[in-house]
Amino acid sequence: MSNARAGEEALIARYFAPLAGPGAEELRDDAASLTSTPGHDLVVTADAIVAGVHYFPDDPPTSIARKALGVNLSDLAAKGATPRGFLLTLALPEDWTETWLAGFAEGLGAASRDFGCPLLGGDTVRTNGAAMIAITAFGEVPAGTMVKRQGARPGDRICVSGTIGDAALGLRLHPANRRGWTGPVDAADRAALIERYRHPKPRLMLAPVLRRHVRVAMDVSDGLAGDLAKMLTGVTARVILADVPLSDAARRVIASDPTLLETALTGGDDYEILCAVPPDARDDFLAGSQAAGVAMTDIGSIEAGEGPPIFLDENGAERAFARASFSHF
Amino acid sequence: MSNARAGEEALIARYFAPLAGPGAEELRDDAASLTSTPGHDLVVTADAIVAGVHYFPDDPPTSIARKALGVNLSDLAAKGATPRGFLLTLALPEDWTETWLAGFAEGLGAASRDFGCPLLGGDTVRTNGAAMIAITAFGEVPAGTMVKRQGARPGDRICVSGTIGDAALGLRLHPANRRGWTGPVDAADRAALIERYRHPKPRLMLAPVLRRHVRVAMDVSDGLAGDLAKMLTGVTARVILADVPLSDAARRVIASDPTLLETALTGGDDYEILCAVPPDARDDFLAGSQAAGVAMTDIGSIEAGEGPPIFLDENGAERAFARASFSHF
């Protein structure tokens, strides 16, 4: 280890101890304690992001940190959980720099504060490959109320938060993407879509609304089409394509190349909430979402039957997607 | 993705869903729920192991899995916690095979059953570098009783479980270690020491004994000398070298090359418990450990002062270690 780069203990003390929450012993222990709220269940989730796979190595380290935490908190939000803390396992590549790490810690601290989710501990290792950020996040729900993914029933309405496809289009428009889309695009639209790719916004405000009203929910991380398929066990679904919410920027880009609609629906990284709602709860759910400050759109219905979801275009024709879901794997 | 290797969802269903515990929704959700025992705190810890750094890539995958879980449960044991579950983030290299993964899952399942710690979820990603297994483990302690690492006081006795240095010597004797020790060694001794390197045995039986009797504790993962130094805040320590427990195999190897004593004391991977015990609790603690089936040895004392621990040889001379702690970082 060179003097120019500090050892693991020094790194932790300098960059990560300031982010530590209660019970984390200032990261000077090998574990942290967390006092559960009486009458609550813990909800646990783990998601890792890898340089060159889930983000561009040259993305700002503050953005990478925010994304790493955000994708985990998006899972907690979809389960109806309130964040309590997280553990970070950071695999640093051979060419890591303290400048990068300082930026990463700064972004992680800001995201941690914004999302109300303190750092509780973790591990730092070296890798001969790409950097990897593996986070485990903990949240809480009142006992027995975790919102599940399986169990949608025929007749349930399918709803989705925010807008779909922005991040996938942002990925296609990212200047570092060698397989990107190179058609003409407004600079502000490009910036807005890349912003959505870089900075997922976990829908934490929806957690109590989901617990109260929905049958099942998940976050959209691998594309609307593929993730909806994962939600269907013993049922199928019909989605009205024209009802899928798109941002103005996404509409304009898709208008200039209609094949990009498939990117929007299958590309992933939305981190919006996808859920199935009993029909008699739909209106209250939409109102509750609006009161929580999140747009929520009814896009279709759960149907009896089997097979992947069917997407209907404006002529009532069924659209199939060659590639239903983005797989990083 | 080739047909020869299944996609992520199929892999999870085939290899990992059979290991899932209650609340894990058969790994068909993005999160798991865990009901805390009333009146208990959760204890959380994360440790990752990387191929070529923490284990040899050609080690049996069953062994690698057992080690990945074992090093995490060792931290829980040291904190006085009973395991409740774990999350697995698995980064697979480009040349992974289903044979390897099947062996890994088999070993993980066996370790999970042996240690009473079910799989709750996780993530699988691809890496362009070495394989990495990042585990987050959860345990429980009665509220407020997590055993901490900092806070040892002058006069406390320093105790350590089992024997020290076996794993570090096993690493030196490992046939795949190009910087290994090449002196003569009995085949059974070599096998016993390599076994200790490959298969850490978390001292879970000690958890309640630690909660009852010790002031502070940690597991020895980076070498006795360095880890003891980490335990000292505002105090120092004196260790009687002759009292440090060594296995017969370790004694024989060290007898043939006395410089290997330093390997034993600084090399790491022991996964034994190191603790400081108030002097009036020492005898009950030793008896309690024995009743739990774990050898426990008094090796020295916490002293007023500052600085790294002092090791005294049979002549009362102070021994210094050039390299106090093994750092993988």
XYZ file of C-alpha atoms in Angstrom:
658
model
C 0.000 0.000 0.000
C 1.451 3.337 -0.970
C 1.488 6.340 1.303
C -0.447 8.250 -1.317
C -3.535 6.183 -0.623
C -4.710 5.496 2.861
C -5.411 2.046 4.282
C -8.881 0.690 4.761
C -9.264 1.811 8.388
C -8.135 5.338 7.563
C -10.434 5.508 4.540
C -13.407 4.443 6.594
C -12.632 6.958 9.323
C -12.126 9.789 6.851
C -14.906 9.264 4.335
C -17.563 6.985 5.754
C -17.609 7.428 9.556
C -19.194 10.899 9.147
C -22.172 9.189 7.468
C -22.730 6.657 10.244
C -26.093 6.521 11.939
C -27.067 5.592 15.526
C -26.017 2.040 16.417
C -23.186 2.073 13.877
C -20.529 2.728 16.553
C -18.915 5.310 14.218
C -18.002 2.317 12.001
C -15.434 1.249 14.585
C -17.050 -2.124 15.102
C -17.629 -5.157 12.883
C -21.403 -4.893 13.162
C -24.130 -2.401 13.972
C -27.205 -2.723 16.121
C -30.625 -1.556 15.060
C -33.572 -1.307 17.410
C -36.751 -2.347 15.634
C -39.896 -0.366 16.193
C -42.264 -2.542 18.270
C -44.992 -4.105 16.154
C -43.018 -3.739 12.942
C -41.344 -6.151 10.557
C -37.985 -5.516 9.031
C -37.796 -5.403 5.230
C -34.402 -6.223 3.713
C -33.163 -5.914 0.150
C -29.827 -6.046 -1.678
C -28.847 -4.586 -5.041
C -25.409 -4.087 -6.518
C -24.291 -1.838 -9.353
C -21.157 -2.508 -11.404
C -19.106 0.012 -13.404
C -19.585 -0.453 -17.131
C -22.732 -2.507 -16.558
C -25.124 -0.432 -14.465
C -23.377 2.935 -14.817
C -20.661 4.554 -16.869
C -17.274 4.562 -15.142
C -16.877 8.271 -15.946
C -20.228 9.267 -14.467
C -19.701 11.658 -11.549
C -18.979 9.667 -8.361
C -21.648 11.672 -6.535
C -24.174 10.394 -9.105
C -22.957 6.807 -8.838
C -23.361 6.877 -5.067
C -26.857 8.333 -5.291
C -27.855 5.686 -7.818
C -26.442 2.835 -5.712
C -28.501 3.871 -2.706
C -31.507 4.965 -4.755
C -32.018 1.619 -6.494
C -32.145 -0.113 -3.115
C -34.530 2.403 -1.558
C -36.762 2.047 -4.603
C -37.228 -1.609 -3.618
C -38.088 -0.595 -0.056
C -40.603 1.974 -1.311
C -42.294 -0.651 -3.515
C -42.638 -2.933 -0.496
C -44.310 -0.164 1.495
C -41.318 0.202 3.811
C -39.771 3.206 5.529
C -35.935 3.180 5.321
C -33.952 2.544 8.530
C -30.381 2.170 7.303
C -27.987 0.498 4.904
C -24.737 -1.421 4.670
C -22.237 -0.676 1.901
C -19.841 -3.180 0.353
C -17.494 -1.281 -1.916
C -15.168 -3.124 -4.298
C -12.569 -0.654 -5.516
C -10.647 -1.302 -8.744
C -6.874 -1.095 -8.930
C -6.911 2.457 -10.314
C -9.149 4.004 -7.655
C -8.281 7.477 -6.472
C -9.020 9.362 -3.298
C -10.619 12.102 -5.386
C -13.140 9.596 -6.701
C -13.745 8.181 -3.245
C -14.226 11.624 -1.724
C -16.845 12.417 -4.367
C -18.514 9.080 -3.856
C -18.726 9.583 -0.085
C -20.055 13.111 -0.562
C -22.806 11.867 -2.879
C -23.602 8.965 -0.599
C -23.890 11.261 2.400
C -26.195 13.649 0.548
C -28.410 10.802 -0.678
C -28.428 9.239 2.782
C -29.663 12.500 4.282
C -32.192 13.148 1.506
C -33.671 9.658 1.866
C -33.471 9.508 5.686
C -31.401 6.324 5.567
C -28.144 6.305 7.574
C -25.054 4.211 6.877
C -24.715 1.373 9.405
C -21.546 -0.373 8.253
C -20.066 -2.401 5.456
C -16.891 -3.669 3.920
C -14.275 -2.397 1.501
C -12.365 -4.769 -0.757
C -10.112 -4.541 -3.790
C -11.022 -6.041 -7.132
C -8.981 -6.662 -10.285
C -12.122 -5.854 -12.293
C -14.614 -3.040 -12.449
C -15.766 -1.127 -9.384
C -18.841 -2.566 -7.712
C -21.113 -1.008 -5.144
C -23.260 -3.540 -3.274
C -25.792 -2.129 -0.840
C -28.123 -3.879 1.555
C -30.940 -1.648 2.768
C -33.259 -2.133 5.724
C -36.687 -0.696 6.169
C -39.709 -1.260 8.356
C -43.402 -1.883 7.873
C -46.156 -2.391 10.457
C -46.145 -6.150 11.191
C -47.475 -8.260 8.353
C -47.946 -5.383 5.906
C -44.992 -5.770 3.511
C -46.413 -5.297 0.011
C -45.646 -8.420 -2.003
C -44.936 -8.983 -5.696
C -47.004 -12.089 -6.347
C -50.768 -12.372 -5.960
C -52.371 -10.036 -8.490
C -55.935 -11.101 -9.366
C -58.010 -10.815 -12.544
C -59.775 -7.463 -12.594
C -57.085 -5.634 -10.641
C -56.067 -2.361 -12.229
C -52.412 -1.985 -13.191
C -50.950 1.367 -12.212
C -47.520 2.907 -12.613
C -45.979 5.994 -11.017
C -44.239 8.904 -12.740
C -43.144 8.395 -16.320
C -41.715 5.320 -18.026
C -38.707 5.025 -20.300
C -36.871 8.239 -19.513
C -33.853 6.487 -18.006
C -33.645 3.910 -20.811
C -33.711 6.716 -23.362
C -31.172 8.626 -21.276
C -28.899 5.600 -21.462
C -29.250 5.542 -25.262
C -28.428 9.284 -25.380
C -25.546 9.131 -22.885
C -22.433 10.603 -24.532
C -20.306 7.676 -23.329
C -22.640 5.062 -24.850
C -20.941 3.672 -27.934
C -24.126 1.854 -28.901
C -26.246 4.910 -28.285
C -28.889 6.549 -30.428
C -27.401 9.257 -32.628
C -30.455 10.976 -34.091
C -31.181 14.663 -33.517
C -32.379 15.527 -30.035
C -32.996 18.744 -28.195
C -30.193 19.475 -25.717
C -32.598 20.053 -22.817
C -34.429 16.782 -23.566
C -31.131 14.913 -23.684
C -30.072 16.421 -20.355
C -33.416 15.623 -18.723
C -33.356 11.996 -19.859
C -29.724 11.451 -18.825
C -30.570 12.995 -15.461
C -33.260 10.337 -15.015
C -30.744 7.604 -15.909
C -28.196 8.880 -13.435
C -30.395 9.800 -10.508
C -33.264 7.448 -9.752
C -35.770 8.943 -7.336
C -37.083 6.240 -5.029
C -40.805 6.808 -4.493
C -40.586 6.689 -0.709
C -43.591 8.989 -0.295
C -45.751 6.269 -1.817
C -44.894 3.614 0.776
C -47.885 4.190 3.102
C -50.241 4.648 0.136
C -49.139 1.301 -1.290
C -49.566 -0.456 2.065
C -53.082 0.875 2.338
C -54.476 0.328 -1.145
C -52.607 -2.033 -3.458
C -52.715 -5.799 -3.838
C -49.111 -6.202 -5.018
C -46.274 -3.933 -6.090
C -42.704 -3.881 -7.327
C -40.360 -1.262 -8.656
C -39.630 -1.068 -12.372
C -35.911 -1.641 -12.660
C -35.574 -3.949 -15.679
C -38.202 -2.440 -17.974
C -41.974 -2.153 -17.683
C -42.719 -5.083 -19.999
C -40.387 -7.564 -18.320
C -41.097 -6.485 -14.778
C -44.847 -6.690 -15.318
C -44.304 -10.240 -16.614
C -42.498 -11.085 -13.351
C -45.513 -9.904 -11.379
C -47.867 -12.332 -13.143
C -48.322 -15.759 -11.568
C -51.271 -17.692 -12.935
C -52.674 -14.527 -14.510
C -51.858 -12.308 -17.466
C -52.311 -8.594 -18.180
C -53.506 -6.146 -20.826
C -51.838 -2.764 -21.046
C -53.153 0.142 -23.133
C -50.003 1.474 -24.786
C -51.398 4.987 -25.179
C -51.985 5.138 -21.419
C -48.375 4.378 -20.442
C -47.159 7.707 -19.037
C -44.322 9.283 -21.016
C -42.516 12.533 -20.299
C -42.595 15.276 -22.903
C -38.908 14.681 -23.560
C -39.508 10.972 -24.107
C -42.461 11.688 -26.424
C -40.360 13.975 -28.583
C -37.480 11.517 -28.880
C -39.854 8.643 -29.672
C -41.644 10.820 -32.250
C -38.366 11.234 -34.096
C -37.714 7.469 -34.053
C -40.731 5.296 -33.188
C -38.533 2.230 -32.637
C -37.424 3.927 -29.413
C -40.816 3.112 -27.879
C -39.510 -0.404 -27.391
C -36.463 1.010 -25.617
C -38.763 2.973 -23.322
C -40.893 -0.027 -22.417
C -38.156 -2.632 -22.066
C -35.005 -0.685 -21.202
C -35.114 -0.471 -17.444
C -33.755 1.898 -14.806
C -37.124 3.601 -14.327
C -37.339 3.042 -10.576
C -41.018 3.806 -10.724
C -43.661 1.812 -8.854
C -45.689 -0.803 -10.724
C -48.685 -2.192 -8.853
C -51.971 -4.043 -9.128
C -54.895 -2.489 -7.291
C -58.286 -4.029 -6.515
C -60.787 -2.219 -8.751
C -62.771 -0.786 -5.848
C -59.583 0.688 -4.339
C -58.373 2.297 -7.554
C -59.829 5.776 -7.092
C -58.689 6.089 -3.486
C -55.254 4.854 -4.490
C -54.928 7.404 -7.289
C -56.100 10.166 -4.935
C -53.727 9.012 -2.201
C -50.795 8.971 -4.623
C -51.634 12.444 -5.796
C -51.823 13.617 -2.176
C -48.365 12.120 -1.666
C -47.121 14.213 -4.561
C -46.556 11.390 -7.045
C -48.327 11.053 -10.394
C -49.971 7.629 -10.723
C -51.506 6.309 -13.943
C -53.899 3.432 -14.609
C -52.454 1.630 -17.641
C -54.422 -1.616 -17.846
C -55.770 -4.634 -16.066
C -54.853 -8.036 -14.738
C -56.634 -10.738 -16.743
C -57.414 -14.403 -16.259
C -55.082 -16.574 -18.289
C -51.391 -17.266 -18.715
C -48.503 -15.788 -20.593
C -46.687 -12.498 -20.882
C -48.606 -9.212 -20.745
C -50.300 -7.998 -23.928
C -49.772 -4.410 -25.053
C -52.546 -2.926 -27.168
C -51.812 -0.076 -29.577
C -54.239 2.677 -30.631
C -55.785 0.341 -33.235
C -56.419 -2.366 -30.705
C -53.612 -4.464 -32.228
C -51.387 -6.495 -29.941
C -47.800 -5.353 -29.780
C -45.091 -7.840 -28.931
C -41.647 -6.848 -27.704
C -38.714 -8.796 -29.042
C -36.839 -8.193 -25.863
C -39.261 -8.057 -22.972
C -36.833 -7.112 -20.283
C -33.401 -5.661 -19.913
C -31.004 -8.105 -18.323
C -27.679 -6.915 -17.048
C -26.837 -10.493 -16.286
C -26.830 -14.854 -23.005
C -26.249 -18.341 -24.367
C -28.735 -21.135 -23.995
C -26.070 -23.144 -22.249
C -26.270 -20.889 -19.225
C -29.536 -19.902 -17.685
C -30.650 -16.327 -17.074
C -30.648 -14.721 -13.677
C -34.258 -15.572 -12.806
C -33.786 -19.206 -13.774
C -30.530 -19.459 -11.837
C -32.150 -18.082 -8.724
C -35.099 -20.428 -9.029
C -32.890 -23.462 -9.613
C -30.054 -22.940 -7.174
C -31.012 -20.422 -4.545
C -34.795 -20.592 -4.041
C -34.413 -23.979 -2.279
C -32.294 -22.215 0.373
C -34.820 -19.461 1.069
C -36.096 -19.002 4.595
C -39.472 -17.770 5.891
C -40.267 -14.243 4.736
C -38.075 -14.628 1.653
C -41.093 -15.259 -0.650
C -39.109 -18.076 -2.341
C -36.852 -15.317 -3.694
C -39.670 -14.236 -6.019
C -39.783 -10.742 -4.584
C -37.333 -7.865 -4.465
C -37.180 -7.859 -0.683
C -37.798 -10.124 2.290
C -39.533 -9.460 5.562
C -38.163 -10.474 8.901
C -40.166 -10.384 12.108
C -37.965 -9.285 14.983
C -38.259 -11.020 18.301
C -39.907 -8.562 20.732
C -37.396 -6.996 23.099
C -34.468 -7.705 20.785
C -32.149 -5.576 18.683
C -31.085 -6.533 15.234
C -27.340 -6.911 14.621
C -26.186 -6.381 11.024
C -22.821 -7.021 9.418
C -21.400 -7.217 5.881
C -18.263 -8.962 4.634
C -17.234 -9.758 1.094
C -14.690 -12.261 -0.184
C -12.996 -11.929 -3.569
C -11.413 -14.695 -5.677
C -7.627 -14.459 -5.648
C -7.697 -12.172 -2.604
C -9.624 -13.963 0.143
C -9.681 -17.442 -1.386
C -8.060 -19.366 -4.205
C -10.176 -19.460 -7.367
C -9.643 -23.224 -7.597
C -10.793 -23.920 -4.040
C -13.898 -26.124 -4.065
C -17.014 -23.969 -4.556
C -18.636 -25.674 -1.562
C -15.708 -24.430 0.566
C -15.897 -20.910 -0.856
C -19.600 -20.698 -0.028
C -19.047 -21.959 3.505
C -16.267 -19.432 4.022
C -18.348 -16.539 2.670
C -21.149 -17.236 5.129
C -18.824 -18.286 7.953
C -16.829 -15.041 8.036
C -20.063 -13.087 8.425
C -21.481 -15.324 11.130
C -18.183 -15.049 12.965
C -18.868 -11.325 13.290
C -22.364 -12.027 14.622
C -20.980 -14.521 17.148
C -18.447 -11.970 18.393
C -21.241 -9.454 18.923
C -23.188 -11.977 21.008
C -25.861 -12.366 18.334
C -27.938 -15.340 17.187
C -28.184 -15.561 13.357
C -31.548 -14.821 11.729
C -30.747 -14.735 8.010
C -28.538 -13.399 5.270
C -28.574 -11.699 1.877
C -26.174 -12.779 -0.855
C -24.773 -10.543 -3.583
C -22.906 -12.722 -6.032
C -20.701 -11.192 -8.731
C -19.960 -13.882 -11.290
C -16.940 -13.587 -13.595
C -17.214 -14.025 -17.347
C -16.039 -17.633 -17.208
C -18.520 -18.874 -14.596
C -20.022 -22.311 -15.095
C -23.187 -23.912 -13.869
C -21.092 -26.692 -12.341
C -19.342 -24.146 -10.160
C -22.608 -22.452 -9.265
C -24.279 -25.740 -8.396
C -21.390 -26.568 -6.037
C -21.503 -23.100 -4.549
C -25.245 -23.332 -3.879
C -24.832 -26.793 -2.377
C -22.129 -25.550 0.005
C -24.121 -22.459 0.867
C -27.182 -24.528 1.639
C -25.238 -26.884 3.880
C -23.587 -24.000 5.742
C -26.916 -22.203 6.038
C -28.457 -25.276 7.666
C -25.441 -25.942 9.899
C -25.414 -22.376 11.167
C -29.203 -21.963 11.400
C -29.146 -18.936 9.107
C -31.532 -18.974 6.097
C -31.068 -17.120 2.834
C -33.435 -14.144 2.600
C -32.563 -12.658 -0.787
C -29.844 -10.933 -2.701
C -28.626 -9.977 -6.118
C -26.610 -11.564 -8.914
C -24.446 -9.473 -11.222
C -21.714 -10.038 -13.786
C -18.203 -8.727 -13.350
C -15.294 -8.437 -15.770
C -12.973 -9.198 -12.866
C -12.711 -11.857 -10.206
C -15.728 -13.484 -8.593
C -16.930 -11.751 -5.440
C -19.299 -12.997 -2.795
C -20.732 -10.231 -0.634
C -22.928 -11.305 2.249
C -24.934 -9.263 4.709
C -25.931 -11.232 7.798
C -28.558 -10.401 10.411
C -28.682 -11.586 13.959
C -30.460 -10.685 17.148
C -29.516 -9.884 20.723
C -31.711 -9.029 23.696
C -32.213 -5.241 23.511
C -29.114 -3.266 24.374
C -26.794 -6.253 24.765
C -24.772 -6.218 21.524
C -21.154 -6.842 22.561
C -19.063 -3.917 21.352
C -15.469 -3.662 20.193
C -14.376 -0.476 21.947
C -14.304 0.071 25.699
C -11.735 -2.342 27.177
C -10.370 -1.133 30.538
C -6.994 -1.504 32.236
C -6.949 -4.723 34.245
C -9.309 -6.577 31.900
C -8.058 -10.029 30.920
C -7.552 -10.684 27.223
C -8.901 -14.051 26.120
C -9.002 -15.816 22.784
C -10.957 -18.874 21.649
C -9.630 -22.007 19.925
C -6.170 -21.809 18.406
C -4.476 -18.954 16.584
C -2.545 -19.005 13.322
C -3.762 -22.252 11.799
C -5.492 -20.583 8.864
C -2.594 -18.228 8.172
C -0.218 -21.201 8.134
C -2.698 -23.112 5.985
C -2.604 -20.242 3.500
C 1.227 -20.443 3.409
C 0.997 -24.213 2.850
C -1.801 -24.060 0.260
C -0.644 -25.840 -2.933
C -1.925 -22.955 -5.094
C 0.034 -20.329 -3.136
C 3.007 -19.278 -5.240
C 4.465 -17.337 -2.326
C 3.906 -20.207 0.055
C 6.239 -21.829 2.544
C 8.078 -24.762 1.012
C 9.769 -26.397 4.001
C 9.092 -29.969 5.047
C 5.713 -30.526 6.664
C 3.738 -33.572 7.705
C 0.892 -34.273 5.245
C -1.722 -34.505 8.005
C -0.558 -31.202 9.513
C -0.721 -29.535 6.106
C -4.242 -30.865 5.533
C -5.414 -29.767 8.982
C -4.064 -26.245 8.546
C -5.492 -25.839 5.022
C -8.822 -27.089 6.356
C -8.777 -24.251 8.889
C -8.021 -21.751 6.104
C -10.860 -22.986 3.945
C -13.554 -23.569 6.531
C -13.817 -21.013 9.288
C -16.000 -22.187 12.156
C -17.978 -19.255 13.532
C -18.093 -19.550 17.318
C -21.871 -19.181 17.530
C -22.065 -21.265 20.719
C -20.127 -18.523 22.494
C -22.654 -15.754 21.742
C -24.636 -15.977 25.012
C -21.455 -16.487 27.037
C -19.957 -13.331 25.556
C -23.107 -11.321 26.257
C -23.053 -12.429 29.872
C -19.408 -12.032 30.814
C -17.190 -9.956 28.548
C -16.571 -6.228 28.334
C -15.804 -6.131 24.612
C -15.202 -8.627 21.840
C -14.403 -8.995 18.140
C -13.534 -11.835 15.848
C -9.943 -12.333 14.715
C -10.060 -11.998 10.945
C -6.966 -9.926 10.113
C -4.463 -11.430 12.570
C -4.331 -11.463 16.351
C -1.760 -8.665 16.626
C -3.551 -6.235 14.339
C -7.052 -6.995 15.521
C -6.061 -6.613 19.161
C -4.621 -3.205 18.233
C -8.006 -2.242 16.759
C -9.681 -3.096 20.050
C -7.513 -0.663 22.013
C -8.796 2.898 22.410
C -6.986 4.911 25.054
C -5.454 1.746 26.486
C -2.743 -0.731 25.497
C -2.215 -4.443 26.104
C 0.381 -7.004 27.151
C 0.215 -10.485 25.715
C 2.251 -13.444 26.979
C 3.445 -15.074 23.763
C 3.787 -18.511 25.343
C 0.118 -18.366 26.358
C -1.228 -17.774 22.830
C -2.983 -21.059 22.010
C -1.452 -22.938 19.083
C -2.567 -26.223 17.606
C -0.142 -29.135 17.574
C 0.098 -28.821 13.804
C 0.953 -25.118 14.081
C 3.552 -25.828 16.793
C 5.298 -28.379 14.619
C 5.408 -26.119 11.570
C 6.637 -23.164 13.627
C 9.272 -25.393 15.269
C 10.702 -26.149 11.834
C 10.817 -22.432 10.941
C 10.441 -20.041 13.892
C 9.825 -17.079 11.569
C 6.401 -18.611 10.946
C 5.331 -17.493 14.428
C 4.900 -14.037 12.943
C 2.695 -15.513 10.216
C 0.575 -17.155 12.882
C 0.105 -13.974 14.895
C -0.409 -11.537 12.048
C -1.736 -13.592 9.145
C -5.468 -13.547 9.722
C -8.396 -15.792 8.817
C -8.592 -17.258 12.330
C -12.237 -16.415 12.924
C -11.710 -16.971 16.616
C -13.140 -14.693 19.308
C -10.886 -12.109 20.926
C -12.289 -10.404 23.985
C -11.519 -8.384 27.101
C -13.091 -9.618 30.330
C -13.375 -7.811 33.655
C -10.944 -9.619 35.998
C -13.678 -10.742 38.408
C -15.644 -12.284 35.528
C -12.691 -14.201 34.088
C -13.194 -17.535 35.836
C -16.923 -17.671 35.132
C -16.261 -16.718 31.523
C -13.687 -19.467 31.047
C -16.043 -21.988 32.660
C -18.970 -20.789 30.540
C -16.916 -21.103 27.363
C -15.870 -24.606 28.312
C -19.508 -25.503 28.987
C -20.340 -24.185 25.503
C -17.733 -26.547 24.089
C -15.165 -23.936 23.050
C -11.610 -23.725 24.406
C -10.891 -20.245 25.760
C -7.432 -19.063 26.813
C -6.304 -16.090 28.911
C -3.360 -14.589 27.025
C -2.734 -11.243 28.721
C -4.140 -8.037 30.033
C -5.369 -4.609 29.043
C -3.012 -1.945 30.398
C -3.172 1.789 30.962
C -1.286 3.661 28.285
C -1.253 4.099 24.552
C 0.149 2.329 21.540
C 0.034 -1.092 19.951
C -0.073 -4.242 22.083
C 3.193 -5.557 23.494
C 4.041 -9.238 23.082
C 6.392 -10.691 25.722
C 8.530 -13.729 24.913
C 9.691 -16.384 27.380
C 12.594 -14.155 28.467
C 10.300 -11.238 29.182
C 11.624 -9.424 26.105
C 9.192 -7.383 23.988
C 8.561 -8.748 20.530
C 7.558 -6.394 17.777
C 5.893 -7.507 14.575
C 6.994 -5.859 11.377
C 3.549 -6.355 9.941
C 0.999 -6.140 12.690
C -2.030 -7.030 10.632
C -2.878 -8.631 7.378
C -4.584 -6.238 5.019
C -6.335 -7.531 1.953
C -6.959 -3.956 0.956
